[in-house]
CSV table of C-alpha atoms and ligand atoms in Angstrom, one decimal:
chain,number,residue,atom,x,y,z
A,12,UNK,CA,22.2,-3.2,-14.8
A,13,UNK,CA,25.7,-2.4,-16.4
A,14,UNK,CA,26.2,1.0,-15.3
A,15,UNK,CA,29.2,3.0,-16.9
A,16,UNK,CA,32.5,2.6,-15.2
A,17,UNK,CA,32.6,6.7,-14.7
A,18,UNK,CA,29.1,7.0,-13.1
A,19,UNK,CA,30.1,7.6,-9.7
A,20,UNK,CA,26.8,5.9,-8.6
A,21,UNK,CA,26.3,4.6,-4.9
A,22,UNK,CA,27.6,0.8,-4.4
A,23,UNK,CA,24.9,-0.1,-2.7
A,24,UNK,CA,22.5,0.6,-5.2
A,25,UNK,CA,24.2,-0.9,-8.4
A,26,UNK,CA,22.7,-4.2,-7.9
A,27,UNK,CA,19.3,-3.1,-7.3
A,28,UNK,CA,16.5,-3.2,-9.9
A,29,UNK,CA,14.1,-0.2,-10.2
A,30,UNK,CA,10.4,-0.8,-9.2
A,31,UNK,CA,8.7,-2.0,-12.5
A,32,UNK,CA,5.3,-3.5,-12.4
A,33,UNK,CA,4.4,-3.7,-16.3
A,34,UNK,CA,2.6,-0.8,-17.6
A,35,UNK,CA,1.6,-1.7,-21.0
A,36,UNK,CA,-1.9,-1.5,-22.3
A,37,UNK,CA,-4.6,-4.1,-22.1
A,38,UNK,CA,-8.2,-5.1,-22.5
A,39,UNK,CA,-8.1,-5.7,-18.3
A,40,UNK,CA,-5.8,-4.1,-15.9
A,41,UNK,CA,-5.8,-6.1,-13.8
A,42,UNK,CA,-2.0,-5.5,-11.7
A,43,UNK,CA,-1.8,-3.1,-9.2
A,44,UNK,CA,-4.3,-3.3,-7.0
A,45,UNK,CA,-6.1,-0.1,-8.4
A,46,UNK,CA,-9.7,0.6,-8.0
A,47,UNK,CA,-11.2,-0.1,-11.6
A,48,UNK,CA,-13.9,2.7,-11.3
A,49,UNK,CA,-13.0,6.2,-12.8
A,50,UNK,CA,-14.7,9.4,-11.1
A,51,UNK,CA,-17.9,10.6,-11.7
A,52,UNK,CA,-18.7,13.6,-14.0
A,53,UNK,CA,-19.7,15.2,-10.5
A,54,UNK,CA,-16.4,14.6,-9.2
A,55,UNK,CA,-14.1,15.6,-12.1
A,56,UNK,CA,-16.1,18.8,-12.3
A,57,UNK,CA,-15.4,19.5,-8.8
A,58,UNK,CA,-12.1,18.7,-9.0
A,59,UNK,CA,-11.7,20.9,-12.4
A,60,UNK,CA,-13.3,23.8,-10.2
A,61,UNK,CA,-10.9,23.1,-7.5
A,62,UNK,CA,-7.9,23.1,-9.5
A,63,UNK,CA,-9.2,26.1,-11.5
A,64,UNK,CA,-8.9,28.1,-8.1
A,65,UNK,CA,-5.6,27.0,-7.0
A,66,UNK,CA,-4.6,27.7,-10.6
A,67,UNK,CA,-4.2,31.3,-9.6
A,68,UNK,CA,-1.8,31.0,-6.9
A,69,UNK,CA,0.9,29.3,-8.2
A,70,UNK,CA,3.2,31.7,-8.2
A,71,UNK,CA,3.7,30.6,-5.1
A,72,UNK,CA,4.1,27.8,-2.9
A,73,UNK,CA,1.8,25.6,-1.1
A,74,UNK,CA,0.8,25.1,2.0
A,75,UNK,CA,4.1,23.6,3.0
A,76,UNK,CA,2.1,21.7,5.9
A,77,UNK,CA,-1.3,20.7,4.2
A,78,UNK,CA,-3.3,22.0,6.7
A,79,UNK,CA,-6.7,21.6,5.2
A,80,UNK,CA,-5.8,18.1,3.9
A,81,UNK,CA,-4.4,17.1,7.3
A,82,UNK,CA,-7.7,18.2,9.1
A,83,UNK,CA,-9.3,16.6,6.6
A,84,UNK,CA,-7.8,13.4,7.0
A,85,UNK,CA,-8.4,13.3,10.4
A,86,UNK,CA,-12.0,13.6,9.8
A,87,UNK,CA,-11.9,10.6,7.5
A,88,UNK,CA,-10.1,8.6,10.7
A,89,UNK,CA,-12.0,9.5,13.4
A,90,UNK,CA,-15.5,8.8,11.3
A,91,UNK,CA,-14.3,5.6,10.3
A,92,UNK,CA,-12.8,4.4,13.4
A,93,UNK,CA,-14.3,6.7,16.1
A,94,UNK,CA,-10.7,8.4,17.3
A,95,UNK,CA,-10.2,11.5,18.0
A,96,UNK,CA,-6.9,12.6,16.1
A,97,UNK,CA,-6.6,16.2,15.1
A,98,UNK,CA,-3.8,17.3,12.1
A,99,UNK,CA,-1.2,16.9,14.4
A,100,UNK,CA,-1.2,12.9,14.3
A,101,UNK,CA,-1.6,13.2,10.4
A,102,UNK,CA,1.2,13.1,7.3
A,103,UNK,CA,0.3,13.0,4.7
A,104,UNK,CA,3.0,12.8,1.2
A,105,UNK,CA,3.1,12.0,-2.4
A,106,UNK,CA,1.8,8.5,-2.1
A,107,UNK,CA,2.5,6.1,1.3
A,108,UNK,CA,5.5,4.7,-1.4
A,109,UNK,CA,7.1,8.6,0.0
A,110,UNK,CA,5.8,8.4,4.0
A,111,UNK,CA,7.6,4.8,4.5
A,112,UNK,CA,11.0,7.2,2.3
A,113,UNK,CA,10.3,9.6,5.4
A,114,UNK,CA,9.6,6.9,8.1
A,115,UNK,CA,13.3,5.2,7.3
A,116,UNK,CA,14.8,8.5,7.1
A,117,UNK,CA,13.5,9.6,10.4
A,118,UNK,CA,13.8,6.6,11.9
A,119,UNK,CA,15.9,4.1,10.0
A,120,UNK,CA,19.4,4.0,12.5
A,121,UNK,CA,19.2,0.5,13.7
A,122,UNK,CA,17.5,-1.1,10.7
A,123,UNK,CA,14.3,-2.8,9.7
A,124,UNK,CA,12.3,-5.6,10.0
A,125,UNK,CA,9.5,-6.9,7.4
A,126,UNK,CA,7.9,-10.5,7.0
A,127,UNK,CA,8.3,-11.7,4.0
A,128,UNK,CA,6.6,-12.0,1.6
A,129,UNK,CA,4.9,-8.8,1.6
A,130,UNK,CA,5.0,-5.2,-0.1
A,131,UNK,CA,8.1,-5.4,-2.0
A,132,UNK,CA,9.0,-1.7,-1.5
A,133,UNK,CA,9.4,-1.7,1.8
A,134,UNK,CA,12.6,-3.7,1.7
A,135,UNK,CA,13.6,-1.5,-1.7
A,136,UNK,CA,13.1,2.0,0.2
A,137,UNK,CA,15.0,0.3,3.0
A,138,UNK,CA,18.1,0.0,0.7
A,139,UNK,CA,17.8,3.1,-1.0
A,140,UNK,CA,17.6,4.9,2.0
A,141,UNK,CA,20.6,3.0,3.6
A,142,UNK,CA,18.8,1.5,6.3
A,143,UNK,CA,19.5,-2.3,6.8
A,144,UNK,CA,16.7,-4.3,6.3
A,145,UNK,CA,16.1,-7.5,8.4
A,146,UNK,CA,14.2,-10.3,6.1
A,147,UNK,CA,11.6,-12.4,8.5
A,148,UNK,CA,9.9,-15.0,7.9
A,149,UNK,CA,6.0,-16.4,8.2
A,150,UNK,CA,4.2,-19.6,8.3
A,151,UNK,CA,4.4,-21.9,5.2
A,152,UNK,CA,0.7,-20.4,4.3
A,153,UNK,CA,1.7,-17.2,3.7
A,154,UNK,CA,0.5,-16.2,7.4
A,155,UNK,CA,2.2,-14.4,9.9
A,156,UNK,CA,3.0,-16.5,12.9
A,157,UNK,CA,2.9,-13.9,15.9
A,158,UNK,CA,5.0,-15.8,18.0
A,159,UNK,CA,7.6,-16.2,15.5
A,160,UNK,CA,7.2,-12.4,14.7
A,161,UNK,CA,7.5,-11.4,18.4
A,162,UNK,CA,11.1,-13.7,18.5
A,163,UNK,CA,12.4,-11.6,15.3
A,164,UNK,CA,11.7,-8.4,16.9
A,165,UNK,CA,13.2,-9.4,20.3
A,166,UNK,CA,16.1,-10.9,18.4
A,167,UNK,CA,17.1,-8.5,16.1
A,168,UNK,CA,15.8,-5.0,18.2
A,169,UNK,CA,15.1,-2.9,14.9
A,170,UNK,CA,13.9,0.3,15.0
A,171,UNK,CA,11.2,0.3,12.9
A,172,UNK,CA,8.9,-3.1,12.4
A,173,UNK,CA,6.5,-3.6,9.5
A,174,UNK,CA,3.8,-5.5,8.9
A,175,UNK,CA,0.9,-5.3,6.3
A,176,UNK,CA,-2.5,-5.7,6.6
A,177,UNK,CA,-4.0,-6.7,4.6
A,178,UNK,CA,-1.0,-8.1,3.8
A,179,UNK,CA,0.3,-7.6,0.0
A,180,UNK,CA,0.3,-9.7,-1.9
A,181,UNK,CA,-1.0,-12.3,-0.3
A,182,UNK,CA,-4.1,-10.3,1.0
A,183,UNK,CA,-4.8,-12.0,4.9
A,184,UNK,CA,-5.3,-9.5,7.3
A,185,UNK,CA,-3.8,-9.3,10.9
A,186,UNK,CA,-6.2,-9.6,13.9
A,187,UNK,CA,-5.8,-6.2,16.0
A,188,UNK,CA,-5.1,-8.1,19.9
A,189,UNK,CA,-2.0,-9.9,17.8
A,190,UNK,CA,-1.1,-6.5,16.6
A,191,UNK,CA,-1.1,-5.4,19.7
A,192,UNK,CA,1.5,-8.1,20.7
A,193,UNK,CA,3.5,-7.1,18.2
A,194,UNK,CA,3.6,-3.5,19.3
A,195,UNK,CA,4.0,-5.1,22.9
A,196,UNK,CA,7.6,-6.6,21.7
A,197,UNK,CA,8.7,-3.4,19.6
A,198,UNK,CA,8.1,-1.3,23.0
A,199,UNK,CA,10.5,-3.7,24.6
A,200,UNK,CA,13.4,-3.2,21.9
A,201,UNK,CA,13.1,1.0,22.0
A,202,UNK,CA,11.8,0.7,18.3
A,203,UNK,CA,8.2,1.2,15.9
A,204,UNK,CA,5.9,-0.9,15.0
A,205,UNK,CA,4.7,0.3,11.2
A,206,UNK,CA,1.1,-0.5,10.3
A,207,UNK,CA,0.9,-0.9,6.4
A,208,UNK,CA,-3.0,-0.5,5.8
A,209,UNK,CA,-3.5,0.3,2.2
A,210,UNK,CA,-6.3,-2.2,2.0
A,211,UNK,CA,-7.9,-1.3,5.2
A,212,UNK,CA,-11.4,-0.4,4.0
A,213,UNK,CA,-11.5,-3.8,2.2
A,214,UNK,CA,-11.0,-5.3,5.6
A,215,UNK,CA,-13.5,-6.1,8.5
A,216,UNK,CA,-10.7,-6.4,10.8
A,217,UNK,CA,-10.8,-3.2,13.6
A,218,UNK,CA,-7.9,-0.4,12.1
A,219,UNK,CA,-4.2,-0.3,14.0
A,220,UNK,CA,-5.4,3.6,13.9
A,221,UNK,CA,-7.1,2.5,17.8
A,222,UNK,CA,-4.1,1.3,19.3
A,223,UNK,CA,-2.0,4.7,18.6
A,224,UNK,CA,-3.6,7.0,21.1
A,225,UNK,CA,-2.1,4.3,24.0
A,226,UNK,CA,0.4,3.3,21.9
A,227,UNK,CA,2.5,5.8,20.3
A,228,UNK,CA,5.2,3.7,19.4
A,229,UNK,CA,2.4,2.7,16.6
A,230,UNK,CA,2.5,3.9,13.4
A,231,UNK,CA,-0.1,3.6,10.9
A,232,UNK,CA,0.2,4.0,6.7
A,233,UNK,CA,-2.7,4.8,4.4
A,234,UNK,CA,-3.2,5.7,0.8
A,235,UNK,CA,-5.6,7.1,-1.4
A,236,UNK,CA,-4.8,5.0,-4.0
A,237,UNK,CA,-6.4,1.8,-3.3
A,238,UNK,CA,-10.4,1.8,-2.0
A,239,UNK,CA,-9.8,5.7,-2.6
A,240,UNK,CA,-9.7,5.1,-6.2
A,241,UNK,CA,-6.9,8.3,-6.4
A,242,UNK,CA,-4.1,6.4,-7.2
A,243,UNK,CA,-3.2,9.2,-10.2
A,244,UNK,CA,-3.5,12.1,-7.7
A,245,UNK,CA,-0.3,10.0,-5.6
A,246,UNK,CA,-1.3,10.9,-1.9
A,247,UNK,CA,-0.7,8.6,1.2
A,248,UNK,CA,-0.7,9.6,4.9
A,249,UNK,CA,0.3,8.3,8.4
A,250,UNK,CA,-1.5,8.3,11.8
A,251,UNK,CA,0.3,8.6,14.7
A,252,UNK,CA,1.8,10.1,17.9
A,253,UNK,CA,2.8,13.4,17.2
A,254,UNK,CA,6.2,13.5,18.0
A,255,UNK,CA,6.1,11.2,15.0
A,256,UNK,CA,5.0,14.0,12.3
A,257,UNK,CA,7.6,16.7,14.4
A,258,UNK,CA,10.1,14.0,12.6
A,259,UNK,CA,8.9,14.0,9.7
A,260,UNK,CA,8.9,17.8,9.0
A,261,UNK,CA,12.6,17.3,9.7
A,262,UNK,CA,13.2,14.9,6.4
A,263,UNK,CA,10.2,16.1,3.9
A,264,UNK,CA,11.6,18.2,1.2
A,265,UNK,CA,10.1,21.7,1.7
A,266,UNK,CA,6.7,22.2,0.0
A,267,UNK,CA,7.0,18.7,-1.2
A,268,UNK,CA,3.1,18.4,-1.9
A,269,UNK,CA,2.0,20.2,-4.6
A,270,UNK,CA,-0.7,22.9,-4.3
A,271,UNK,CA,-2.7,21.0,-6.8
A,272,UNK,CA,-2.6,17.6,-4.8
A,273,UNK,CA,-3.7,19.1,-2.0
A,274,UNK,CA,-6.6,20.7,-3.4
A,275,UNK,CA,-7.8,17.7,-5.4
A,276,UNK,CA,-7.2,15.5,-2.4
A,277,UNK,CA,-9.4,17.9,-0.5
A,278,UNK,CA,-12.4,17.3,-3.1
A,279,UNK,CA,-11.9,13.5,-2.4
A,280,UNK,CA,-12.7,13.4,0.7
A,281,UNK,CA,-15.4,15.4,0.2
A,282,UNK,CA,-16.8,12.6,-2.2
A,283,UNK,CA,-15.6,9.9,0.0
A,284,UNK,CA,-19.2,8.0,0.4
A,285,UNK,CA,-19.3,8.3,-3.4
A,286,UNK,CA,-15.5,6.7,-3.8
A,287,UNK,CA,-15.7,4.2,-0.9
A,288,UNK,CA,-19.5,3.3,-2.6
A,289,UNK,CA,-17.2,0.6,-4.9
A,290,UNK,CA,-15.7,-1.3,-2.0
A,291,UNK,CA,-18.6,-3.6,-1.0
A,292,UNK,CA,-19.2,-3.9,-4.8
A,293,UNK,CA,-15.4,-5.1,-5.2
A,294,UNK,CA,-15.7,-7.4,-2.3
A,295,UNK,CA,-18.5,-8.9,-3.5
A,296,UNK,CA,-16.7,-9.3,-6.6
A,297,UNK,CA,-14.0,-11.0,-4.8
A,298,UNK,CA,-16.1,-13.7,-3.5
A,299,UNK,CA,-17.4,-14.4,-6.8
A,300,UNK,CA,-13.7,-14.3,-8.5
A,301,UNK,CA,-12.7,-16.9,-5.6
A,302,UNK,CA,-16.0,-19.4,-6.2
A,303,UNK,CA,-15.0,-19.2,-10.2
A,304,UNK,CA,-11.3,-20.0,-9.7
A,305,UNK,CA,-12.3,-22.8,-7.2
A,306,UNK,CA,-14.3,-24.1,-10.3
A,307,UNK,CA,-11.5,-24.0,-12.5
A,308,UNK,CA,-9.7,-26.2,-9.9
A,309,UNK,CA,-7.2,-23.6,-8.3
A,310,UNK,CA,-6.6,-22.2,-4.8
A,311,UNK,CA,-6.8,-19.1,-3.3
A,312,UNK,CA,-5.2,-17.6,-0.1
A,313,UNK,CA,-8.0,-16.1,1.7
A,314,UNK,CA,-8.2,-12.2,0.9
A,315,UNK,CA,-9.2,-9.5,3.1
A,316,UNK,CA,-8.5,-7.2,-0.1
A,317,UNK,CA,-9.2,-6.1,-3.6
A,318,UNK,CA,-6.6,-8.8,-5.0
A,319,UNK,CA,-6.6,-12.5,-4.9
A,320,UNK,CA,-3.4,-14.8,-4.9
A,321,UNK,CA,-3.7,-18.3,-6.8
A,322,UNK,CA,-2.0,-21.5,-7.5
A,323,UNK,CA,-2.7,-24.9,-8.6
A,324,UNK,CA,-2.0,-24.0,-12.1
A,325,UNK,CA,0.3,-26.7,-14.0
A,326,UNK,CA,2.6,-24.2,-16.6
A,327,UNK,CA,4.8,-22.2,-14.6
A,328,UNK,CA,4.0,-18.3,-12.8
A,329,UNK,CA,5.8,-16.2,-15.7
A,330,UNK,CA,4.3,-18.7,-18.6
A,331,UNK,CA,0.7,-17.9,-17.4
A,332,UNK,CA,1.2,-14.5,-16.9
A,333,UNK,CA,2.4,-14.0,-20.4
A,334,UNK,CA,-0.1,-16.3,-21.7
A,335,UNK,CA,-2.7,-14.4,-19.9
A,336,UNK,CA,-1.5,-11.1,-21.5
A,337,UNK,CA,-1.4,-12.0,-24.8
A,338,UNK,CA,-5.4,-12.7,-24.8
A,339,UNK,CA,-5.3,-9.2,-23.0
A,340,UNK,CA,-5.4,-9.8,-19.5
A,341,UNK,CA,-2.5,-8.0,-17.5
A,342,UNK,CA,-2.0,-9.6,-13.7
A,343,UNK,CA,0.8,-9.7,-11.6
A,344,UNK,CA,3.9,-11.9,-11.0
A,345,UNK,CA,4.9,-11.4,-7.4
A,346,UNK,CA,7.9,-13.3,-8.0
A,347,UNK,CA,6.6,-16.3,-5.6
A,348,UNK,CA,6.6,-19.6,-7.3
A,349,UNK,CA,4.0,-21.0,-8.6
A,350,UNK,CA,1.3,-18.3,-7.6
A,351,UNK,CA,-0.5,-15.6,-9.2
A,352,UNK,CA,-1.9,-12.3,-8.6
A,353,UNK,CA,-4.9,-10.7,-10.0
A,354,UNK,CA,-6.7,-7.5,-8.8
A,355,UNK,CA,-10.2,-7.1,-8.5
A,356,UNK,CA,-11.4,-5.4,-11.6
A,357,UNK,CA,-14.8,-4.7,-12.7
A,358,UNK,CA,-17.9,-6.9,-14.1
A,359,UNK,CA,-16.0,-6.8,-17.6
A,360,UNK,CA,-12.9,-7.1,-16.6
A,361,UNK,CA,-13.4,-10.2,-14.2
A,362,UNK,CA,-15.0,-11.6,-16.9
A,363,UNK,CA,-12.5,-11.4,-19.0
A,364,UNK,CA,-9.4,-12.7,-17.2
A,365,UNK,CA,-11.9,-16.1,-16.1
A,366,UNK,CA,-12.8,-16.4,-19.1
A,367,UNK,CA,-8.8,-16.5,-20.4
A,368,UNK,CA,-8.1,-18.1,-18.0
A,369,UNK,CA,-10.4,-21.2,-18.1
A,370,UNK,CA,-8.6,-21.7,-22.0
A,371,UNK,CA,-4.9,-21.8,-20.0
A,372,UNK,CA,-5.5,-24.1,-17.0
B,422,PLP,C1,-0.3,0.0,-3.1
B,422,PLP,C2,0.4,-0.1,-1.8
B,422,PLP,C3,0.9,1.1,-1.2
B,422,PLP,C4,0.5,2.4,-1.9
B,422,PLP,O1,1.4,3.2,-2.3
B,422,PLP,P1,1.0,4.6,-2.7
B,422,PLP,O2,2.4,5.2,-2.8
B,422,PLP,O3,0.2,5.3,-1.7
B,422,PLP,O4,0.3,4.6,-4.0
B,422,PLP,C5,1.5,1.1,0.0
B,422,PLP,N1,1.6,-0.1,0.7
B,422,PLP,C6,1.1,-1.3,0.2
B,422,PLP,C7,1.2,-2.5,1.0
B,422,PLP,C8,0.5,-1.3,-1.1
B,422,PLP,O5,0.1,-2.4,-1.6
């Protein structure tokens, strides 16, 4: 970006590129790891009502600390995972994009450490928010190598860790005991150990959520936006000690979810059963999308998540993907040479990007 010579922008961020994953329109969306499945006529009705009811309060401002939403979250956690967190170990923001913003805010004084390559934003909030970020590395496969991982975090003694898991966008999923020597090695350098799970449900593997409680240097991100299927609605949330969420009502921006967020966030989870209902349908999905790219002779990283990274095609990444899009099927280039990434779509949608595919490789 050429930015005017009188803009007196920060120098640190004139070399940076915005976040831009394509949003154009096609016959399959098939790029951001969104849940394909729109809500129900119950559930727009029921968020319609509660919207309707909020309407008349807002003339003022909301519930600066999301009290019902936070309780509400908790619920979700402990159901799923059999904890017993109350509000107090929940955040929740405008997307997990804004909790990982608060988590380098907070926390961000001796930099970051992320193994790459994995969710490109956490290395871009890093920057914007002025914290140095520490590139790691993994195994050749895409894996992350524990013992390497454990070296990185002794070496360089950040304070705050991440890993992903499942990890975007290469989808494998970290086994909890090797997360737990992760979080063994951040204790050691003073720092946290950040749990990206915003594929969890997808994932058989037991939640980072169970290691907080002994712990509580572990820090665990979620989102609606993925198995949720509320990516539009933009809210994300964090489990974790409490002394973690005191900091974070030190950087939010007061009343920084809206009124109706929290209300149609509320409704959600009380239509949870009927939102998570398209996860085992989208794994199974998965497998099938996996057998029908083995077919066409490519190869997939193993995915504990709604996406699926390829390779083994011939033309290269960015000629596929445009290729692809011009018959109407919009994936993802992750920027990693010679690999691919599509997101599990529905029956139609699946059908359509194999089926495009098949004529390209
Ligand atoms: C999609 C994604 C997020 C989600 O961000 P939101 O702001 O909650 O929509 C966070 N982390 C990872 C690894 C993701 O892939």
């Amino acid at each position: 970006m050429n930015w005017p010579t009188w803009l007196p922008i920060r120098k640190d961020l004139q070399t940076l590129t915005p976040y831009g994953a394509p949003q154009v329109l096609a016959d399959a969306t098939l790029n951001t790891n969104e849940n394909p499945y729109s809500p129900s006529p119950k559930l727009i009705q029921a968020i319609s009502d509660a919207v309707f009811n909020v309407a008349s309060t807002l003339n003022r401002y909301p519930d600066r600390d999301a009290t019902a939403l936070r309780v509400g979250l908790a619920d979700y956690i402990n159901g799923q995972n059999s904890t017993i967190f109350s509000m107090e170990n929940i955040w929740v923001a405008n997307g997990s994009n804004e909790i990982i913003q608060s988590l380098f805010l907070a926390f961000g004084d001796k930099g970051a450490l992320g193994f790459t390559p994995s969710y490109s934003m956490h290395p871009l909030i890093a920057k914007v928010s002025r914290t140095q970020w520490v590139e790691g590395s993994r195994n050749d496969d895409y894996s992350l190598n524990v013992d390497t991982a454990v070296n990185q975090i002794l070496e360089h003694k950040p304070s705050l860790t991440f890993i992903t898991t499942p990890n975007n966008p290469t989808g494998g999923a970290v086994k909890v005991t090797d997360i737990e020597k992760l979080a063994d090695a951040v204790k050691i350098v003073g720092g946290l150990l950040v749990v990206d799970e915003a594929y969890a449900e997808f994932s058989s593997e037991r939640s980072a959520a169970t290691l907080v409680k002994s712990n509580p240097h572990v820090v665990v991100i979620r989102t609606m936006s993925k198995a949720f299927a509320f990516a539009g609605a933009r809210v994300g949330y964090l489990i974790s000690d409490a002394c973690i969420v005191d900091a974070m009502l030190l950087v939010r921006l007061p009343y920084h979810l809206s009124a109706l967020t929290q209300a149609a966030a509320c409704v959600a989870l009380d239509f949870k059963d009927e939102l998570l209902g398209y996860v085992d349908t989208l794994i199974s999905a998965r497998q099938k999308l996996v057998q029908e790219l083995h077919e066409l002779g490519l190869t997939c990283i193993e995915s504990s998540a709604n996406f699926i990274l390829f390779t083994g095609f011939k033309s290269p990444a960015p000629k596929l993907w445009r290729e692809l899009l011009d018959k109407g099927v919009l994936i993802r280039d992750v920027g990693l040479e010679g690999y691919l990434r599509v997101t599990i779509g529905n029956e139609a949608e699946n059908k359509l990007f194999i089926t495009a595919l098949r004529d390209l490789v």
